Amino acid sequence: MKALEAYGKTINKAPWIFIAGILIITLIMGYFSMDFQMGSDEGSFAPDNEISRADQRVREEYGSQSGQLIVLFRSDGNVLSPGSLNAMLDLEEAIQGSDITDIVIKTLDTPDGVTSPADIIIRSIYYNISLQAVATYAVTRDGPMSDLSSCPDAGNLTNTLTSKGSSLSMEEKRVVLNGGVVLIDVDCLAEPLQLEFKGYDPSQLSGYTSDAPMARGLEFLLSREYVNGSSAAGSALFILTTEPDLDPDIALRMEEELQSMADVIEKDQEGLRILVIGDEIVNKAINEASGSSMMVLGTLALVAIILVLVLVFRSAFEIILNVVALFMAILWVFGVGGIMGFEGNPALTTVPVLVIGLGVDYGIHMTIRYREELRSGKNVLEASTAAEASVGFAILLATVTTLIGFLSNVTAGSEGIRVFGILNATGILAAFVIMITFVPAVRVLRDRRRERKGIPLLSERKLRKENMWGWAGKRAADLGLKEDEAFVPSGIGGINRVLSYGTSLAVRPVPVILAVIVLTGIGLAGAARLEPTFDFRDFLPDGVEVSEASKSLVTDFDFSSEEACVIVEGDVSDPAVFKAMDEVKDNAMEGSTIVSSGPIDSPVEIARGLSDPASPAYDTDFYVLWHSNVDRDFDGIIDEDIDRQNVTTVYDAIFLIEPEQTSRVLKKDQGGNYMGLVIRVPVNSRAGELADEVWEDMVHAARPMEELEGGQLDRVTATGGPLLQKVILDDISSSQARSVIFTFLISLGILTAVFLVTKRSLFMGLITLLPLVMVIAWTLGGMYYFGIPLNVVTVTISAITVGLGIDYGIHISQRFMEDRDRIPDGICALTATLSHTGSALFGSAMTTVIGFAILSFAIIPPLAQFGQVTALSVSFAFLASVFVLPTFLLLWLKGNHWYRRKIRGETIPSLEKDCRMDP
């Protein structure tokens, strides 16, 4: 306190120096804040463990997962009607004639880079008709159709027709769909083979798709009302496979061009809506919608906060000064973020909350205490110094304990959590420095001038019995405290009268403690059922068309673009490793979260595609190489007696034929040795709901490779997006739990030491923090009962509760100890504490609650949820401080008196006698 008193005197002597220093720092921070960029990459939350490192190695050494540009077709009738399927062909044809093809990747499974229901249905129809042609040929080859006798067998014809089905031209696709004849060149025939197609009839869809192997992917591209064998659906997905990691500007331009094409096509189709769901076009819509929404909500929140400050301060000067100080503190936060090169993440949207909550609290307490000192007869300099020394000490305690808590996040494995901790600590420190330096310096300059001119600094107030609020005032008068300035109330009388009921409750502790136990039990029961969720699609705003379309990908479809991987590092030319790839695939296909219609990508699967005559990637030379090296008996199973040379020959060949696709799953060092591979598995975690199941499936899939670890292989790791989600959720939850526990223990140590040294009280630190445990339980339980999810934003609420809860509790306890030294009657001292700090705490809590209650109307769900849970948490922290903590303080006082009388033998007045409430 002496140091703070000296600091206050220094400010009073040279306020301009402190003001100039703070302004210079703010200008510097404002400059660097422009370098701080918000991002939304889940990788910023990935902890530094083997799974996240393995995922990073996959991205760096093999390339990211191919991109997907999704177009949603939504029909008022049937999206499988001929008109809708022709619209899909129209869009595909328009793409082929545009520069969008520059970003489209053609793979073995998607030769045109396009996957759509129209494409699958056309290929299924073609497959059935071609099989009929082969069957007819097999029967008549020695009969009337003698012109086919030059073909040696039906197998060659089957391969030719099947291969053609994957490479139909746009004109031929329209013929298959709408009716007509397609001519097929067959090597063994002098004339093209004619295949005749009738017009597509949706009612016959089950007949087209029942035997067609490619038709199994149809259910993943159609909305859930479609089941295998039905002929109608309301929505469908048209998917372009694109290059990974596209430049955002290029991607946005391509997506907007694609949407323009879709707008033209849908005009000719009544009842059909076509929406492009690309990352950048969705981000643009979100930013535009949320920007306008947050502008309105931000303005409303600012107005609401100012109205509360008007109620508390009743001074335009104090309101403007404190609001400016808050903005400066927030600017410092993002300035430090820019200097340190941090990239923002969604959790950082909560940082200004703590800055505003604590900053407002600091400002209100400093201002009200300053006025209280003026009212007691001190001049400007004396009042300012006294406020710095008294309330400044409580603010310092709150700042130190909260700083330590947030800085404990620096040890977290997740970069996003580390950044969250550092910037929160920066904001808290900035609010403290500005509120005890800049604000009092500006106030001293202004009030000294008014003082010299004889302008009253405060309206005159007399101590009257009615200012003592009922029984507490009568008791003060009876005890001779009528003229004692220690009991002069400060703040708003009406609020103080309500808050004085905290003392009324304190004298009847049993009902209070029972109520607290019941509420905490209910809260803990809800908290135990609260499950963390993590999905960036949660940030899609409500009421925006493209945003709602994005959400429908999860709610209306079984489609997934997620990918998990098994990365294998070591000598992958070993025959055992080569054969284990098939075992990994078989194990993966047993999993419940594996997308069976999606292709598993691995070196062996690329080789099988090149050696399969029915595959669009079929290569006749590789067919010979495959069967002469690894499948000599043509049974489709890799031979047991293959050697390293056989494996290397296959690897060399697929690198030569399909270099781009092979480089995504096979790694070759500079010496030509094959030292790693990746098996890419399509999975569906249903937006993270099944992350645990994906984890189990991939661990099971990787087991055949793990059995070779330590021998032929150096390291085998299952990784990928859904697995990262699981470790991110685990890390966020554990990091926040560790942070809260660490903060509580460190705060307990610091407060215990401080109160022991300054007030000779061993247990006051524990008493101060005890309601905080209850508030956390109430808040987490409230989240469960009100249906507020625990996501990447709301998970930070425990830290915010600790930050604000500690602050509220310290103000009450510190002031109670101060008032207890001046007022012998315990109940009157407790009432005086609430009269001195009640209005300040109320103003601080109300500004935060109202501001973030307004945020609950945000169109981005997690921010709305964060507004709700912040308002809930701050309300609980405030109520616990003014209605629960006084009970604990009075119980502590009774225990202290009993100890001093019974154990130490001191002669002191009986607390029960002196502080019993009058009837």
CSV table of C-alpha atoms in Angstrom, one decimal, residues 355-642:
chain,number,residue,atom,x,y,z
A,355,VAL,CA,-10.6,-6.2,-20.8
A,356,ILE,CA,-14.0,-4.5,-20.7
A,357,GLY,CA,-15.2,-6.4,-17.6
A,358,LEU,CA,-12.1,-5.8,-15.5
A,359,GLY,CA,-11.4,-2.4,-17.0
A,360,VAL,CA,-14.9,-1.1,-16.2
A,361,ASP,CA,-14.5,-2.6,-12.7
A,362,TYR,CA,-11.2,-0.9,-12.1
A,363,GLY,CA,-12.5,2.4,-13.4
A,364,ILE,CA,-15.7,2.3,-11.3
A,365,HIS,CA,-14.0,1.3,-8.1
A,366,MET,CA,-11.3,4.0,-8.5
A,367,THR,CA,-13.8,6.7,-9.3
A,368,ILE,CA,-16.2,5.9,-6.5
A,369,ARG,CA,-13.4,5.6,-3.9
A,370,TYR,CA,-11.9,8.9,-5.1
A,371,ARG,CA,-15.3,10.5,-4.6
A,372,GLU,CA,-15.7,8.9,-1.2
A,373,GLU,CA,-12.3,10.4,-0.2
A,374,LEU,CA,-13.4,13.8,-1.5
A,375,ARG,CA,-16.6,13.6,0.5
A,376,SER,CA,-14.7,12.9,3.7
A,377,GLY,CA,-13.0,16.3,3.4
A,378,LYS,CA,-9.7,15.6,1.5
A,379,ASN,CA,-8.5,17.8,-1.4
A,380,VAL,CA,-8.0,16.5,-4.9
A,381,LEU,CA,-4.4,15.3,-4.5
A,382,GLU,CA,-5.1,13.7,-1.1
A,383,ALA,CA,-8.2,11.9,-2.4
A,384,SER,CA,-6.4,10.7,-5.5
A,385,THR,CA,-3.5,9.3,-3.5
A,386,ALA,CA,-5.8,7.7,-1.0
A,387,ALA,CA,-7.8,6.0,-3.7
A,388,GLU,CA,-4.6,4.7,-5.4
A,389,ALA,CA,-3.4,3.3,-2.1
A,390,SER,CA,-6.6,1.6,-1.0
A,391,VAL,CA,-8.6,0.5,-4.0
A,392,GLY,CA,-5.4,0.3,-6.0
A,393,PHE,CA,-4.2,-2.4,-3.7
A,394,ALA,CA,-7.3,-4.5,-4.3
A,395,ILE,CA,-7.0,-4.0,-8.0
A,396,LEU,CA,-3.4,-5.0,-7.9
A,397,LEU,CA,-4.2,-8.2,-6.1
A,398,ALA,CA,-6.9,-9.0,-8.7
A,399,THR,CA,-4.6,-8.2,-11.6
A,400,VAL,CA,-1.7,-10.3,-10.2
A,401,THR,CA,-3.8,-13.4,-9.5
A,402,THR,CA,-5.6,-13.2,-12.9
A,403,LEU,CA,-2.4,-12.6,-14.8
A,404,ILE,CA,-0.8,-15.7,-13.3
A,405,GLY,CA,-3.8,-17.7,-14.2
A,406,PHE,CA,-3.9,-16.7,-17.8
A,407,LEU,CA,-0.1,-16.9,-18.2
A,408,SER,CA,-0.3,-20.6,-17.1
A,409,ASN,CA,-1.8,-21.2,-20.5
A,410,VAL,CA,1.7,-20.6,-22.0
A,411,THR,CA,2.5,-24.2,-21.1
A,412,ALA,CA,-0.5,-25.6,-23.1
A,413,GLY,CA,0.3,-27.8,-26.1
A,414,SER,CA,-2.0,-25.8,-28.3
A,415,GLU,CA,-0.7,-22.6,-29.9
A,416,GLY,CA,-4.2,-21.2,-30.0
A,417,ILE,CA,-4.6,-21.6,-26.2
A,418,ARG,CA,-1.1,-20.1,-25.6
A,419,VAL,CA,-2.0,-17.1,-27.7
A,420,PHE,CA,-5.3,-16.8,-25.8
A,421,GLY,CA,-3.5,-16.8,-22.5
A,422,ILE,CA,-0.8,-14.3,-23.5
A,423,LEU,CA,-3.3,-11.8,-25.0
A,424,ASN,CA,-5.7,-12.1,-22.1
A,425,ALA,CA,-2.8,-11.4,-19.7
A,426,THR,CA,-1.8,-8.4,-21.9
A,427,GLY,CA,-5.4,-7.0,-21.8
A,428,ILE,CA,-5.6,-7.4,-18.0
A,429,LEU,CA,-2.2,-5.7,-17.5
A,430,ALA,CA,-3.1,-2.9,-20.0
A,431,ALA,CA,-6.4,-2.3,-18.2
A,432,PHE,CA,-4.6,-2.1,-14.8
A,433,VAL,CA,-1.9,0.2,-16.0
A,434,ILE,CA,-4.2,2.6,-17.8
A,435,MET,CA,-6.8,2.7,-15.1
A,436,ILE,CA,-4.3,3.5,-12.3
A,437,THR,CA,-2.1,5.8,-14.4
A,438,PHE,CA,-3.9,7.6,-17.3
A,439,VAL,CA,-7.3,7.9,-15.7
A,440,PRO,CA,-6.2,9.4,-12.4
A,441,ALA,CA,-3.7,11.7,-14.1
A,442,VAL,CA,-6.4,13.1,-16.4
A,443,ARG,CA,-8.8,13.4,-13.5
A,444,VAL,CA,-6.3,15.2,-11.3
A,445,LEU,CA,-5.6,17.8,-14.1
A,446,ARG,CA,-9.2,18.5,-14.5
A,447,ASP,CA,-10.2,18.6,-10.8
A,448,ARG,CA,-7.3,20.7,-9.7
A,449,ARG,CA,-8.3,23.3,-12.1
A,450,ARG,CA,-11.9,23.2,-10.9
A,451,GLU,CA,-10.6,23.2,-7.3
A,452,ARG,CA,-8.5,26.4,-7.9
A,453,LYS,CA,-11.5,28.1,-9.5
A,454,GLY,CA,-13.7,27.2,-6.5
A,455,ILE,CA,-16.0,25.0,-8.5
A,456,PRO,CA,-17.6,22.2,-6.3
A,457,LEU,CA,-16.2,18.8,-7.2
A,458,LEU,CA,-19.2,16.9,-5.7
A,459,SER,CA,-22.7,17.8,-4.7
A,460,GLU,CA,-23.0,18.3,-0.9
A,461,ARG,CA,-24.4,15.4,1.0
A,462,LYS,CA,-25.2,15.2,4.7
A,463,LEU,CA,-25.1,12.1,6.8
A,464,ARG,CA,-28.7,11.4,7.7
A,465,LYS,CA,-30.3,8.5,9.4
A,466,GLU,CA,-32.2,7.6,6.2
A,467,ASN,CA,-28.9,7.2,4.5
A,468,MET,CA,-28.1,4.3,6.9
A,469,TRP,CA,-30.8,1.9,5.3
A,470,GLY,CA,-33.1,0.7,7.9
A,471,TRP,CA,-32.0,-1.5,10.8
A,472,ALA,CA,-28.3,-1.1,9.9
A,473,GLY,CA,-28.6,2.7,10.1
A,474,LYS,CA,-30.4,2.5,13.4
A,475,ARG,CA,-27.8,0.2,14.8
A,476,ALA,CA,-25.0,2.5,13.7
A,477,ALA,CA,-26.7,5.4,15.4
A,478,ASP,CA,-27.2,3.4,18.6
A,479,LEU,CA,-23.5,2.6,18.6
A,480,GLY,CA,-22.5,6.2,18.3
A,481,LEU,CA,-21.4,6.0,14.6
A,482,LYS,CA,-23.7,8.7,13.5
A,483,GLU,CA,-20.9,11.2,12.7
A,484,ASP,CA,-18.3,8.5,11.7
A,485,GLU,CA,-17.3,9.1,8.1
A,486,ALA,CA,-16.4,5.4,7.9
A,487,PHE,CA,-20.0,4.6,7.5
A,488,VAL,CA,-20.8,7.3,4.9
A,489,PRO,CA,-22.3,5.5,2.0
A,490,SER,CA,-21.0,6.0,-1.5
A,491,GLY,CA,-22.6,5.3,-4.8
A,492,ILE,CA,-26.4,4.9,-5.4
A,493,GLY,CA,-28.5,4.7,-2.3
A,494,GLY,CA,-31.2,2.5,-3.8
A,495,ILE,CA,-28.7,0.0,-5.0
A,496,ASN,CA,-26.9,0.0,-1.7
A,497,ARG,CA,-30.1,-0.6,0.2
A,498,VAL,CA,-30.9,-3.7,-1.9
A,499,LEU,CA,-27.3,-5.0,-1.5
A,500,SER,CA,-27.4,-4.5,2.2
A,501,TYR,CA,-29.6,-7.6,2.3
A,502,GLY,CA,-26.3,-9.5,1.9
A,503,THR,CA,-25.8,-8.6,5.6
A,504,SER,CA,-29.3,-9.7,6.5
A,505,LEU,CA,-28.6,-13.1,5.0
A,506,ALA,CA,-25.2,-13.3,6.6
A,507,VAL,CA,-26.7,-13.3,10.1
A,508,ARG,CA,-28.7,-16.4,9.2
A,509,PRO,CA,-25.9,-18.6,7.7
A,510,VAL,CA,-27.7,-22.0,7.7
A,511,PRO,CA,-30.3,-21.3,5.0
A,512,VAL,CA,-27.6,-19.5,2.9
A,513,ILE,CA,-25.2,-22.5,3.1
A,514,LEU,CA,-28.0,-25.0,2.4
A,515,ALA,CA,-29.1,-23.1,-0.6
A,516,VAL,CA,-25.5,-22.8,-1.9
A,517,ILE,CA,-25.0,-26.5,-1.4
A,518,VAL,CA,-28.2,-27.4,-3.3
A,519,LEU,CA,-27.4,-25.0,-6.2
A,520,THR,CA,-23.8,-26.2,-6.4
A,521,GLY,CA,-24.9,-29.8,-6.5
A,522,ILE,CA,-27.4,-29.0,-9.3
A,523,GLY,CA,-24.6,-27.1,-11.2
A,524,LEU,CA,-22.1,-29.9,-10.8
A,525,ALA,CA,-24.7,-32.5,-12.1
A,526,GLY,CA,-25.2,-30.4,-15.2
A,527,ALA,CA,-21.5,-29.7,-15.7
A,528,ALA,CA,-20.8,-33.4,-15.6
A,529,ARG,CA,-23.1,-33.9,-18.6
A,530,LEU,CA,-21.6,-31.0,-20.6
A,531,GLU,CA,-19.7,-32.4,-23.6
A,532,PRO,CA,-17.2,-30.2,-25.6
A,533,THR,CA,-17.7,-29.7,-29.3
A,534,PHE,CA,-15.4,-28.4,-31.9
A,535,ASP,CA,-16.4,-27.5,-35.5
A,536,PHE,CA,-15.7,-24.3,-37.4
A,537,ARG,CA,-19.1,-24.7,-39.1
A,538,ASP,CA,-20.6,-23.6,-35.8
A,539,PHE,CA,-19.5,-20.1,-36.8
A,540,LEU,CA,-21.9,-20.0,-39.8
A,541,PRO,CA,-24.4,-17.3,-39.1
A,542,ASP,CA,-28.1,-17.9,-38.9
A,543,GLY,CA,-30.4,-16.4,-41.6
A,544,VAL,CA,-27.8,-16.2,-44.4
A,545,GLU,CA,-28.8,-18.4,-47.4
A,546,VAL,CA,-25.3,-19.7,-48.3
A,547,SER,CA,-24.6,-20.3,-44.6
A,548,GLU,CA,-27.8,-22.3,-44.1
A,549,ALA,CA,-26.9,-24.3,-47.2
A,550,SER,CA,-23.5,-25.1,-45.7
A,551,LYS,CA,-25.2,-26.3,-42.5
A,552,SER,CA,-27.4,-28.6,-44.6
A,553,LEU,CA,-24.4,-30.5,-45.7
A,554,VAL,CA,-24.3,-32.0,-42.2
A,555,THR,CA,-28.0,-32.0,-41.4
A,556,ASP,CA,-29.4,-33.2,-44.7
A,557,PHE,CA,-26.7,-35.3,-46.2
A,558,ASP,CA,-24.5,-38.3,-45.3
A,559,PHE,CA,-21.8,-36.7,-47.4
A,560,SER,CA,-18.4,-35.9,-46.0
A,561,SER,CA,-15.2,-34.4,-47.3
A,562,GLU,CA,-13.2,-35.4,-44.3
A,563,GLU,CA,-10.1,-37.5,-44.6
A,564,ALA,CA,-8.0,-39.4,-42.0
A,565,CYS,CA,-4.6,-40.8,-42.7
A,566,VAL,CA,-2.1,-43.4,-41.7
A,567,ILE,CA,1.4,-42.1,-42.3
A,568,VAL,CA,4.0,-44.8,-42.5
A,569,GLU,CA,7.7,-43.9,-42.1
A,570,GLY,CA,10.6,-46.2,-42.8
A,571,ASP,CA,11.6,-48.7,-45.5
A,572,VAL,CA,8.2,-49.0,-47.4
A,573,SER,CA,9.8,-51.1,-50.1
A,574,ASP,CA,9.7,-54.1,-47.8
A,575,PRO,CA,7.2,-56.7,-49.1
A,576,ALA,CA,5.6,-57.0,-45.7
A,577,VAL,CA,4.7,-53.2,-45.8
A,578,PHE,CA,3.4,-53.5,-49.3
A,579,LYS,CA,1.1,-56.4,-48.4
A,580,ALA,CA,0.0,-54.7,-45.1
A,581,MET,CA,-1.6,-51.9,-47.2
A,582,ASP,CA,-4.4,-54.3,-48.2
A,583,GLU,CA,-4.9,-55.2,-44.5
A,584,VAL,CA,-5.1,-51.6,-43.5
A,585,LYS,CA,-7.8,-51.1,-46.1
A,586,ASP,CA,-9.7,-54.2,-45.0
A,587,ASN,CA,-9.6,-53.0,-41.3
A,588,ALA,CA,-10.7,-49.5,-42.3
A,589,MET,CA,-13.7,-50.8,-44.2
A,590,GLU,CA,-14.8,-52.5,-41.0
A,591,GLY,CA,-15.2,-49.1,-39.3
A,592,SER,CA,-18.6,-47.4,-38.9
A,593,THR,CA,-17.3,-44.0,-39.8
A,594,ILE,CA,-15.6,-44.9,-43.1
A,595,VAL,CA,-17.2,-43.6,-46.2
A,596,SER,CA,-17.5,-46.8,-48.2
A,597,SER,CA,-18.3,-45.1,-51.4
A,598,GLY,CA,-15.1,-42.9,-51.2
A,599,PRO,CA,-11.9,-44.2,-52.6
A,600,ILE,CA,-9.1,-45.1,-50.2
A,601,ASP,CA,-5.9,-43.7,-51.6
A,602,SER,CA,-2.6,-45.5,-51.3
A,603,PRO,CA,0.2,-46.7,-53.6
A,604,VAL,CA,-1.4,-50.2,-53.8
A,605,GLU,CA,-4.8,-48.7,-54.7
A,606,ILE,CA,-3.2,-46.5,-57.5
A,607,ALA,CA,-1.6,-49.7,-58.8
A,608,ARG,CA,-4.9,-51.6,-58.7
A,609,GLY,CA,-6.6,-48.8,-60.6
A,610,LEU,CA,-3.9,-48.9,-63.4
A,611,SER,CA,-4.1,-52.7,-63.6
A,612,ASP,CA,-8.0,-53.0,-63.6
A,613,PRO,CA,-9.4,-53.1,-67.2
A,614,ALA,CA,-12.7,-51.7,-65.9
A,615,SER,CA,-10.9,-48.6,-64.4
A,616,PRO,CA,-10.8,-45.3,-66.4
A,617,ALA,CA,-7.1,-45.2,-65.5
A,618,TYR,CA,-6.4,-48.7,-67.0
A,619,ASP,CA,-2.9,-49.0,-68.5
A,620,THR,CA,-2.2,-52.1,-70.6
A,621,ASP,CA,1.5,-52.0,-70.0
A,622,PHE,CA,1.1,-51.7,-66.3
A,623,TYR,CA,-1.4,-54.6,-66.4
A,624,VAL,CA,1.4,-56.8,-67.6
A,625,LEU,CA,3.8,-55.4,-65.1
A,626,TRP,CA,1.5,-55.9,-62.1
A,627,HIS,CA,0.6,-59.5,-62.9
A,628,SER,CA,4.2,-60.4,-63.6
A,629,ASN,CA,5.5,-59.0,-60.3
A,630,VAL,CA,2.9,-59.1,-57.5
A,631,ASP,CA,-0.2,-61.0,-58.8
A,632,ARG,CA,1.1,-63.8,-61.0
A,633,ASP,CA,-1.9,-66.0,-60.5
A,634,PHE,CA,-4.5,-63.3,-61.4
A,635,ASP,CA,-6.5,-63.9,-58.2
A,636,GLY,CA,-6.6,-60.3,-57.2
A,637,ILE,CA,-4.5,-61.0,-54.1
A,638,ILE,CA,-0.9,-59.9,-53.7
A,639,ASP,CA,1.3,-63.0,-53.9
A,640,GLU,CA,3.1,-64.1,-50.7
A,641,ASP,CA,6.5,-64.6,-52.3
A,642,ILE,CA,7.1,-61.1,-53.7
